[in-house]
PDB file of C-alpha atoms and ligand atoms in Angstrom:
ATOM      1  CA  MET Q   1     -13.293  13.232 -15.285  1.00 59.00           C
ATOM      2  CA  ALA Q   2     -12.376  16.717 -16.584  1.00 68.00           C
ATOM      3  CA  ALA Q   3      -9.019  18.093 -15.450  1.00 70.00           C
ATOM      4  CA  VAL Q   4      -9.306  20.995 -13.030  1.00 72.00           C
ATOM      5  CA  ALA Q   5      -5.594  21.861 -13.005  1.00 80.00           C
ATOM      6  CA  GLY Q   6      -2.408  21.643 -15.037  1.00 88.00           C
ATOM      7  CA  PRO Q   7      -0.732  18.280 -15.785  1.00 91.00           C
ATOM      8  CA  GLU Q   8       1.685  18.537 -12.815  1.00 92.00           C
ATOM      9  CA  ILE Q   9      -1.145  18.844 -10.296  1.00 93.00           C
ATOM     10  CA  GLU Q  10      -3.257  16.246 -12.129  1.00 93.00           C
ATOM     11  CA  ARG Q  11      -0.319  13.845 -11.928  1.00 94.00           C
ATOM     12  CA  LEU Q  12      -0.041  14.461  -8.175  1.00 94.00           C
ATOM     13  CA  ILE Q  13      -3.753  13.712  -7.785  1.00 93.00           C
ATOM     14  CA  GLN Q  14      -3.539  10.573  -9.917  1.00 93.00           C
ATOM     15  CA  LEU Q  15      -0.617   9.218  -7.891  1.00 94.00           C
ATOM     16  CA  LEU Q  16      -2.313  10.003  -4.585  1.00 95.00           C
ATOM     17  CA  ALA Q  17      -5.471   8.239  -5.815  1.00 95.00           C
ATOM     18  CA  ARG Q  18      -3.453   4.994  -6.022  1.00 95.00           C
ATOM     19  CA  MET Q  19      -2.870   5.057  -2.265  1.00 94.00           C
ATOM     20  CA  PRO Q  20      -4.872   2.491  -0.292  1.00 91.00           C
ATOM     21  CA  GLY Q  21      -7.925   4.118   1.240  1.00 91.00           C
ATOM     22  CA  LEU Q  22      -7.820   7.164  -1.056  1.00 91.00           C
ATOM     23  CA  GLY Q  23     -10.351   7.429  -3.869  1.00 89.00           C
ATOM     24  CA  PRO Q  24     -10.290  10.193  -6.528  1.00 89.00           C
ATOM     25  CA  ARG Q  25     -12.225  12.619  -4.292  1.00 93.00           C
ATOM     26  CA  SER Q  26     -10.022  12.225  -1.232  1.00 95.00           C
ATOM     27  CA  ALA Q  27      -6.929  12.284  -3.476  1.00 95.00           C
ATOM     28  CA  ARG Q  28      -8.012  15.726  -4.725  1.00 94.00           C
ATOM     29  CA  ARG Q  29      -8.571  16.878  -1.164  1.00 95.00           C
ATOM     30  CA  ALA Q  30      -5.141  15.537  -0.103  1.00 95.00           C
ATOM     31  CA  ALA Q  31      -3.456  17.160  -3.113  1.00 95.00           C
ATOM     32  CA  LEU Q  32      -5.059  20.504  -2.341  1.00 95.00           C
ATOM     33  CA  HIS Q  33      -4.015  20.228   1.304  1.00 96.00           C
ATOM     34  CA  LEU Q  34      -0.426  19.499   0.243  1.00 96.00           C
ATOM     35  CA  ILE Q  35      -0.436  22.427  -2.179  1.00 95.00           C
ATOM     36  CA  LYS Q  36      -1.787  24.820   0.457  1.00 96.00           C
ATOM     37  CA  LYS Q  37       0.851  23.586   2.944  1.00 96.00           C
ATOM     38  CA  ARG Q  38       3.619  23.740   0.388  1.00 94.00           C
ATOM     39  CA  GLU Q  39       6.348  24.910   2.773  1.00 95.00           C
ATOM     40  CA  GLN Q  40       5.424  22.839   5.844  1.00 96.00           C
ATOM     41  CA  LEU Q  41       4.207  19.646   4.140  1.00 96.00           C
ATOM     42  CA  LEU Q  42       4.626  19.283   0.388  1.00 96.00           C
ATOM     43  CA  GLY Q  43       8.367  20.107   0.348  1.00 95.00           C
ATOM     44  CA  PRO Q  44       9.324  17.969   3.387  1.00 96.00           C
ATOM     45  CA  LEU Q  45       7.127  15.101   2.150  1.00 96.00           C
ATOM     46  CA  ALA Q  46       8.734  15.173  -1.299  1.00 95.00           C
ATOM     47  CA  GLU Q  47      12.188  15.149   0.327  1.00 96.00           C
ATOM     48  CA  ALA Q  48      11.243  12.283   2.706  1.00 95.00           C
ATOM     49  CA  MET Q  49       9.895  10.273  -0.237  1.00 95.00           C
ATOM     50  CA  ARG Q  50      13.018  10.922  -2.313  1.00 95.00           C
ATOM     51  CA  VAL Q  51      15.264   9.725   0.524  1.00 93.00           C
ATOM     52  CA  ALA Q  52      13.037   6.692   1.174  1.00 92.00           C
ATOM     53  CA  ALA Q  53      12.965   5.732  -2.508  1.00 93.00           C
ATOM     54  CA  GLU Q  54      16.774   5.880  -2.609  1.00 95.00           C
ATOM     55  CA  ARG Q  55      17.581   4.051   0.593  1.00 95.00           C
ATOM     56  CA  ILE Q  56      14.860   1.489   1.285  1.00 95.00           C
ATOM     57  CA  VAL Q  57      16.000  -2.120   1.020  1.00 96.00           C
ATOM     58  CA  VAL Q  58      14.429  -5.476   1.798  1.00 96.00           C
ATOM     59  CA  CYS Q  59      16.233  -7.249   4.671  1.00 96.00           C
ATOM     60  CA  SER Q  60      17.935 -10.340   3.273  1.00 95.00           C
ATOM     61  CA  ALA Q  61      17.408 -12.156   6.593  1.00 94.00           C
ATOM     62  CA  CYS Q  62      13.753 -11.534   7.430  1.00 96.00           C
ATOM     63  CA  GLY Q  63      12.108  -9.779   4.465  1.00 96.00           C
ATOM     64  CA  ASN Q  64      11.316  -6.608   6.439  1.00 96.00           C
ATOM     65  CA  VAL Q  65      11.772  -3.216   4.743  1.00 96.00           C
ATOM     66  CA  ASP Q  66      14.279  -0.788   6.215  1.00 96.00           C
ATOM     67  CA  THR Q  67      17.166   1.444   5.182  1.00 94.00           C
ATOM     68  CA  SER Q  68      19.785  -1.092   6.282  1.00 94.00           C
ATOM     69  CA  ASP Q  69      20.390  -4.777   5.589  1.00 95.00           C
ATOM     70  CA  PRO Q  70      20.165  -6.592   8.016  1.00 95.00           C
ATOM     71  CA  CYS Q  71      17.257  -4.473   9.225  1.00 96.00           C
ATOM     72  CA  THR Q  72      17.070  -2.664  12.582  1.00 96.00           C
ATOM     73  CA  LEU Q  73      15.087  -5.532  14.150  1.00 96.00           C
ATOM     74  CA  CYS Q  74      17.456  -8.265  12.937  1.00 95.00           C
ATOM     75  CA  ALA Q  75      20.472  -6.264  14.128  1.00 96.00           C
ATOM     76  CA  ASP Q  76      18.996  -5.576  17.601  1.00 96.00           C
ATOM     77  CA  PRO Q  77      20.949  -7.741  20.097  1.00 95.00           C
ATOM     78  CA  ARG Q  78      18.255  -7.315  22.806  1.00 96.00           C
ATOM     79  CA  ARG Q  79      15.782  -9.421  20.854  1.00 96.00           C
ATOM     80  CA  ASP Q  80      15.193 -13.047  21.755  1.00 96.00           C
ATOM     81  CA  GLY Q  81      16.768 -14.988  18.913  1.00 94.00           C
ATOM     82  CA  SER Q  82      15.151 -18.240  20.018  1.00 97.00           C
ATOM     83  CA  ILE Q  83      11.650 -17.066  19.010  1.00 97.00           C
ATOM     84  CA  LEU Q  84      10.735 -16.345  15.400  1.00 98.00           C
ATOM     85  CA  VAL Q  85       7.405 -14.711  14.548  1.00 98.00           C
ATOM     86  CA  VAL Q  86       6.237 -15.503  11.010  1.00 98.00           C
ATOM     87  CA  VAL Q  87       3.963 -12.905   9.401  1.00 97.00           C
ATOM     88  CA  GLU Q  88       2.371 -12.539   6.005  1.00 97.00           C
ATOM     89  CA  ASP Q  89       3.299  -8.927   5.356  1.00 96.00           C
ATOM     90  CA  VAL Q  90       5.422  -6.077   6.713  1.00 97.00           C
ATOM     91  CA  SER Q  91       2.179  -4.386   7.835  1.00 96.00           C
ATOM     92  CA  ASP Q  92       1.580  -7.309  10.229  1.00 96.00           C
ATOM     93  CA  LEU Q  93       5.117  -6.967  11.589  1.00 96.00           C
ATOM     94  CA  TRP Q  94       4.514  -3.251  12.166  1.00 95.00           C
ATOM     95  CA  ALA Q  95       1.193  -4.002  13.909  1.00 95.00           C
ATOM     96  CA  LEU Q  96       2.889  -6.449  16.306  1.00 95.00           C
ATOM     97  CA  GLU Q  97       5.716  -4.007  16.968  1.00 95.00           C
ATOM     98  CA  ARG Q  98       3.230  -1.179  17.618  1.00 94.00           C
ATOM     99  CA  ALA Q  99       1.561  -3.399  20.213  1.00 93.00           C
ATOM    100  CA  GLN Q 100       5.006  -4.104  21.738  1.00 91.00           C
ATOM    101  CA  ALA Q 101       3.700  -7.648  22.025  1.00 86.00           C
ATOM    102  CA  ILE Q 102       6.975  -9.538  21.806  1.00 92.00           C
ATOM    103  CA  LYS Q 103      10.718  -8.859  21.658  1.00 95.00           C
ATOM    104  CA  ALA Q 104      11.512 -11.594  19.183  1.00 96.00           C
ATOM    105  CA  ARG Q 105      12.728 -11.811  15.618  1.00 96.00           C
ATOM    106  CA  TYR Q 106      10.477 -11.883  12.573  1.00 97.00           C
ATOM    107  CA  HIS Q 107      10.135 -13.532   9.211  1.00 98.00           C
ATOM    108  CA  VAL Q 108       8.005 -11.949   6.485  1.00 98.00           C
ATOM    109  CA  LEU Q 109       6.528 -14.473   4.034  1.00 97.00           C
ATOM    110  CA  GLY Q 110       5.420 -11.860   1.503  1.00 95.00           C
ATOM    111  CA  GLY Q 111       1.956 -13.364   1.086  1.00 94.00           C
ATOM    112  CA  THR Q 112      -0.073 -16.470   1.829  1.00 95.00           C
ATOM    113  CA  LEU Q 113      -0.629 -19.605  -0.189  1.00 95.00           C
ATOM    114  CA  SER Q 114      -3.648 -19.090  -2.383  1.00 92.00           C
ATOM    115  CA  PRO Q 115      -4.308 -21.737  -5.038  1.00 86.00           C
ATOM    116  CA  LEU Q 116      -7.215 -19.678  -6.424  1.00 88.00           C
ATOM    117  CA  ASP Q 117      -4.956 -16.671  -7.003  1.00 89.00           C
ATOM    118  CA  GLY Q 118      -2.096 -18.838  -8.272  1.00 91.00           C
ATOM    119  CA  VAL Q 119       0.176 -18.188  -5.267  1.00 92.00           C
ATOM    120  CA  GLY Q 120       2.260 -21.302  -4.565  1.00 93.00           C
ATOM    121  CA  PRO Q 121       5.100 -22.097  -2.139  1.00 93.00           C
ATOM    122  CA  GLY Q 122       7.693 -20.840  -4.651  1.00 93.00           C
ATOM    123  CA  ASP Q 123       6.185 -17.344  -4.459  1.00 93.00           C
ATOM    124  CA  LEU Q 124       6.745 -17.021  -0.705  1.00 95.00           C
ATOM    125  CA  ASN Q 125       9.899 -16.394   1.342  1.00 95.00           C
ATOM    126  CA  LEU Q 126       9.966 -20.020   2.548  1.00 96.00           C
ATOM    127  CA  ASP Q 127      13.463 -21.243   1.597  1.00 95.00           C
ATOM    128  CA  ARG Q 128      15.007 -18.542   3.750  1.00 96.00           C
ATOM    129  CA  LEU Q 129      12.653 -19.484   6.633  1.00 97.00           C
ATOM    130  CA  VAL Q 130      13.760 -23.120   6.526  1.00 97.00           C
ATOM    131  CA  ALA Q 131      17.402 -22.031   6.316  1.00 96.00           C
ATOM    132  CA  ARG Q 132      17.023 -19.805   9.383  1.00 96.00           C
ATOM    133  CA  VAL Q 133      15.378 -22.568  11.398  1.00 97.00           C
ATOM    134  CA  ALA Q 134      18.049 -25.056  10.261  1.00 96.00           C
ATOM    135  CA  GLU Q 135      20.744 -22.818  11.777  1.00 95.00           C
ATOM    136  CA  GLY Q 136      19.568 -24.183  15.144  1.00 92.00           C
ATOM    137  CA  GLU Q 137      19.190 -21.082  17.347  1.00 94.00           C
ATOM    138  CA  ILE Q 138      15.412 -20.839  16.936  1.00 97.00           C
ATOM    139  CA  ARG Q 139      13.393 -22.957  19.378  1.00 97.00           C
ATOM    140  CA  GLU Q 140       9.862 -21.677  18.708  1.00 97.00           C
ATOM    141  CA  VAL Q 141       8.220 -20.452  15.513  1.00 98.00           C
ATOM    142  CA  ILE Q 142       5.027 -18.472  16.100  1.00 98.00           C
ATOM    143  CA  LEU Q 143       2.772 -18.374  13.045  1.00 97.00           C
ATOM    144  CA  ALA Q 144       1.113 -14.948  13.335  1.00 97.00           C
ATOM    145  CA  LEU Q 145      -0.953 -15.385  10.185  1.00 96.00           C
ATOM    146  CA  ASN Q 146      -4.412 -14.114   9.314  1.00 93.00           C
ATOM    147  CA  ALA Q 147      -7.393 -16.157  10.528  1.00 90.00           C
ATOM    148  CA  THR Q 148      -8.527 -16.610   6.929  1.00 91.00           C
ATOM    149  CA  VAL Q 149      -8.677 -19.792   4.834  1.00 90.00           C
ATOM    150  CA  ASP Q 150      -5.459 -18.811   3.022  1.00 93.00           C
ATOM    151  CA  GLY Q 151      -3.748 -17.866   6.281  1.00 94.00           C
ATOM    152  CA  GLN Q 152      -4.607 -21.189   7.879  1.00 92.00           C
ATOM    153  CA  THR Q 153      -3.653 -23.159   4.741  1.00 94.00           C
ATOM    154  CA  THR Q 154      -0.285 -21.430   4.900  1.00 96.00           C
ATOM    155  CA  ALA Q 155       0.040 -22.196   8.631  1.00 96.00           C
ATOM    156  CA  HIS Q 156      -0.472 -25.931   7.961  1.00 96.00           C
ATOM    157  CA  TYR Q 157       2.007 -25.888   5.083  1.00 96.00           C
ATOM    158  CA  VAL Q 158       4.699 -24.122   7.132  1.00 97.00           C
ATOM    159  CA  THR Q 159       4.112 -26.490  10.078  1.00 97.00           C
ATOM    160  CA  ASP Q 160       4.725 -29.499   7.805  1.00 96.00           C
ATOM    161  CA  LEU Q 161       7.737 -27.799   6.234  1.00 96.00           C
ATOM    162  CA  LEU Q 162       9.369 -27.195   9.631  1.00 96.00           C
ATOM    163  CA  SER Q 163       8.449 -30.502  11.266  1.00 94.00           C
ATOM    164  CA  PRO Q 164      11.794 -32.245  10.393  1.00 95.00           C
ATOM    165  CA  HIS Q 165      13.708 -29.501  12.226  1.00 95.00           C
ATOM    166  CA  GLY Q 166      12.451 -30.262  15.745  1.00 92.00           C
ATOM    167  CA  VAL Q 167      11.266 -26.735  16.431  1.00 96.00           C
ATOM    168  CA  THR Q 168       8.062 -25.929  18.349  1.00 97.00           C
ATOM    169  CA  VAL Q 169       5.496 -24.375  16.017  1.00 97.00           C
ATOM    170  CA  THR Q 170       2.653 -22.377  17.574  1.00 97.00           C
ATOM    171  CA  ARG Q 171      -0.014 -20.101  16.166  1.00 94.00           C
ATOM    172  CA  LEU Q 172      -2.054 -17.188  17.483  1.00 93.00           C
ATOM    173  CA  ALA Q 173      -5.209 -17.987  19.470  1.00 91.00           C
ATOM    174  CA  HIS Q 174      -8.543 -17.439  17.746  1.00 89.00           C
ATOM    175  CA  GLY Q 175     -11.400 -16.109  19.813  1.00 89.00           C
ATOM    176  CA  VAL Q 176     -13.087 -13.238  21.609  1.00 90.00           C
ATOM    177  CA  PRO Q 177     -11.399  -9.897  20.881  1.00 89.00           C
ATOM    178  CA  VAL Q 178     -10.387  -7.744  23.844  1.00 89.00           C
ATOM    179  CA  GLY Q 179     -13.423  -5.609  24.685  1.00 91.00           C
ATOM    180  CA  GLY Q 180     -15.608  -7.849  22.510  1.00 89.00           C
ATOM    181  CA  GLU Q 181     -19.216  -8.803  23.287  1.00 91.00           C
ATOM    182  CA  LEU Q 182     -20.256 -12.412  22.733  1.00 92.00           C
ATOM    183  CA  ASP Q 183     -23.570 -11.749  20.965  1.00 92.00           C
ATOM    184  CA  TYR Q 184     -21.744  -9.749  18.254  1.00 91.00           C
ATOM    185  CA  LEU Q 185     -19.378 -12.597  17.352  1.00 91.00           C
ATOM    186  CA  ASP Q 186     -19.896 -14.905  14.393  1.00 91.00           C
ATOM    187  CA  GLU Q 187     -20.371 -18.619  15.023  1.00 92.00           C
ATOM    188  CA  GLY Q 188     -16.896 -19.582  13.767  1.00 89.00           C
ATOM    189  CA  THR Q 189     -15.221 -17.218  16.240  1.00 91.00           C
ATOM    190  CA  LEU Q 190     -17.409 -18.426  19.126  1.00 92.00           C
ATOM    191  CA  VAL Q 191     -16.607 -22.086  18.366  1.00 92.00           C
ATOM    192  CA  ALA Q 192     -12.862 -21.306  18.119  1.00 89.00           C
ATOM    193  CA  ALA Q 193     -12.971 -19.357  21.402  1.00 91.00           C
ATOM    194  CA  LEU Q 194     -14.691 -22.245  23.189  1.00 92.00           C
ATOM    195  CA  ARG Q 195     -12.238 -24.807  21.832  1.00 91.00           C
ATOM    196  CA  GLN Q 196      -9.245 -22.696  22.835  1.00 89.00           C
ATOM    197  CA  ARG Q 197     -10.556 -21.835  26.320  1.00 91.00           C
ATOM    198  CA  THR Q 198      -7.891 -21.379  28.973  1.00 89.00           C
ATOM    199  CA  ALA Q 199      -7.863 -21.934  32.739  1.00 92.00           C
ATOM    200  CA  ILE Q 200      -8.263 -18.733  34.789  1.00 90.00           C
TER     201      ILE Q 200
HETATM  202 ZN1   ZN N 301      15.527  -8.229   9.143  1.00 85.27          ZN
END
């Protein structure tokens, strides 16, 4: 595609186009918006990004990203240290926190087992998970993993890995989404929802 601006602006567009959900067209639109809002948006955003790039660290306890290690969640004494929620990615942790679903501690695996993509146990944050469980404070490990083949493969692997430690391992229910209509659901979801029915 022909350049419409100088190399500095083209570079901004190219970097924005690497963002998830932004193609080349929307990257151009975003770049133009930033340029037009130079004082209110472009400057503050550049400063926020510079600070973030300098200070962001991965929490050595849970694998979350924050500007302190241990992270804000690990350091929060009001959280229930007996429950550990295992997620694939930081985005899942953020989703659960947005929902204010549980005041527990987390563990970020950094992926799921995927033999087809060459992701094995050594590529995930599993040693640290076992070490945390072995410390003895955790009573329940909730596997909040995706309801995909890889997510469920990982759930089985982690369950086996933790079985010698006498901790209760649970996983999220599969079934009808809140506000969902039955005739829109796929067969797999319907079967899972029936199997995991609960008393009212
Ligand atoms: Zn942490």
